[in-house]
């Protein structure tokens, strides 16, 4: 069973790197298109972001690269991802926003990879995003639990 998980992770790592290579030459355009699509499909999230999106574009691109680069050892990313999830609570991020972001990310990757995109890439990115979003949601749950504990203690 552990061997199967390791083999899947190794294969996903290869697929993530390979597919990221397909879109790397247009990464700035991909990130801009991601946010354009996100704000068009989910206008209620736009106020969570700054007017000037350049820093946010850079953050998203770095987060994607970090996820792909370290996916072979995802447990190393958990502390950073849970911290990111805790931080996102103050911006008003809710659980359903993770689903929206995941859907928009997949659609954007598909669009920019074009005919080179395949089911294997889709599966690897879905698993990687699910892992990252799950860790971030754990961070947001920690904030919620701390808030309840504070309320009970008061």
XYZ file of C-alpha atoms in Angstrom:
154
model
C 0.000 0.000 0.000
C 2.763 2.487 0.944
C 4.651 1.502 -2.203
C 1.531 2.313 -4.269
C 1.256 5.738 -2.617
C 4.936 6.453 -3.210
C 4.666 5.327 -6.833
C 1.574 7.507 -7.382
C 3.311 10.494 -5.784
C 6.428 9.981 -7.911
C 4.327 9.746 -11.064
C 2.265 12.797 -10.052
C 5.468 14.733 -9.421
C 6.652 13.901 -12.929
C 3.292 14.850 -14.444
C 3.125 18.124 -12.500
C 6.625 19.120 -13.581
C 6.001 18.110 -17.166
C 2.697 19.986 -17.405
C 4.096 23.031 -15.616
C 6.785 23.043 -18.281
C 4.054 23.305 -20.918
C 2.673 26.525 -19.446
C 5.861 28.031 -17.956
C 6.600 30.188 -21.022
C 3.246 31.944 -20.542
C 3.110 31.846 -16.739
C 2.423 35.592 -16.266
C -0.455 35.441 -18.753
C -1.772 32.249 -17.147
C -1.835 33.841 -13.675
C -3.527 36.986 -15.010
C -6.111 34.856 -16.831
C -6.678 32.817 -13.668
C -7.621 35.924 -11.685
C -9.697 37.349 -14.554
C -11.661 34.088 -14.690
C -11.958 33.868 -10.889
C -13.315 37.409 -10.579
C -15.685 36.976 -13.533
C -17.100 33.692 -12.216
C -17.040 34.663 -8.514
C -17.259 38.465 -8.277
C -17.929 38.226 -4.546
C -14.258 37.314 -3.952
C -12.834 40.390 -5.730
C -12.951 42.592 -2.571
C -10.636 40.105 -0.825
C -7.801 41.154 -3.135
C -5.835 44.367 -3.573
C -6.536 46.756 -6.427
C -2.984 46.301 -7.744
C -2.702 42.560 -8.291
C 0.987 42.291 -9.275
C 2.169 41.128 -5.835
C -0.712 38.651 -5.689
C 0.174 37.330 -9.150
C 3.753 36.758 -7.978
C 2.559 35.012 -4.796
C 0.306 32.632 -6.688
C 3.013 31.768 -9.186
C 5.523 31.118 -6.382
C 2.972 28.972 -4.519
C 2.308 26.873 -7.621
C 6.020 26.424 -8.283
C 6.636 25.483 -4.629
C 3.835 22.925 -4.689
C 5.180 21.303 -7.857
C 8.819 21.499 -6.753
C 8.175 19.901 -3.359
C 5.333 17.557 -4.251
C 7.494 14.470 -3.849
C 7.711 15.326 -0.122
C 4.381 17.043 0.485
C 4.609 16.699 4.262
C 7.316 19.381 4.114
C 4.747 21.811 2.670
C 2.090 21.199 5.339
C 3.345 23.804 7.872
C 3.500 26.546 5.225
C 0.129 25.576 3.759
C -1.649 25.447 7.117
C -0.143 28.846 7.986
C -1.401 30.166 4.650
C -4.856 28.803 5.471
C -4.808 30.535 8.861
C -3.780 33.785 7.171
C -6.539 33.504 4.574
C -9.206 33.511 7.297
C -8.594 37.207 7.952
C -9.381 37.947 4.299
C -12.750 36.233 4.611
C -11.874 33.053 2.734
C -14.494 30.364 3.269
C -14.426 26.670 2.472
C -16.442 27.025 -0.734
C -13.827 29.450 -2.062
C -11.319 26.578 -2.206
C -13.646 24.691 -4.553
C -14.040 27.784 -6.741
C -10.290 28.382 -6.911
C -9.622 24.729 -7.728
C -12.120 24.732 -10.579
C -10.770 27.970 -12.031
C -7.176 26.760 -11.684
C -7.933 23.530 -13.569
C -9.813 25.393 -16.304
C -6.970 27.886 -16.696
C -4.285 25.191 -16.838
C -6.352 23.278 -19.399
C -6.790 26.386 -21.537
C -3.128 27.369 -21.542
C -1.787 23.841 -22.066
C -4.137 23.401 -25.019
C -4.141 20.096 -26.845
C -1.141 18.887 -24.818
C -3.358 18.694 -21.703
C -4.503 15.175 -20.865
C -6.349 13.172 -18.232
C -3.111 12.248 -16.450
C -2.187 15.920 -16.002
C -5.714 16.677 -14.821
C -5.541 13.896 -12.240
C -2.118 14.952 -10.936
C -3.154 18.604 -10.622
C -6.436 17.636 -8.966
C -4.591 15.540 -6.384
C -1.969 18.247 -5.794
C -4.564 20.995 -5.425
C -6.713 18.819 -3.163
C -3.686 18.205 -0.945
C -2.769 21.916 -0.787
C -6.337 23.100 -0.254
C -6.876 20.433 2.413
C -3.833 21.607 4.346
C -4.984 25.224 4.034
C -8.474 24.271 5.244
C -6.874 22.580 8.258
C -5.243 25.922 9.023
C -8.540 27.749 8.782
C -10.142 25.113 11.013
C -7.432 25.780 13.614
C -8.443 29.450 13.636
C -12.102 28.503 14.054
C -11.282 26.085 16.877
C -9.178 28.711 18.662
C -12.003 31.218 18.320
C -14.500 28.792 19.855
C -12.066 27.994 22.675
C -11.622 31.717 23.342
C -15.388 32.218 23.437
C -15.856 29.317 25.831
C -13.088 30.588 28.093
C -14.597 34.077 28.271
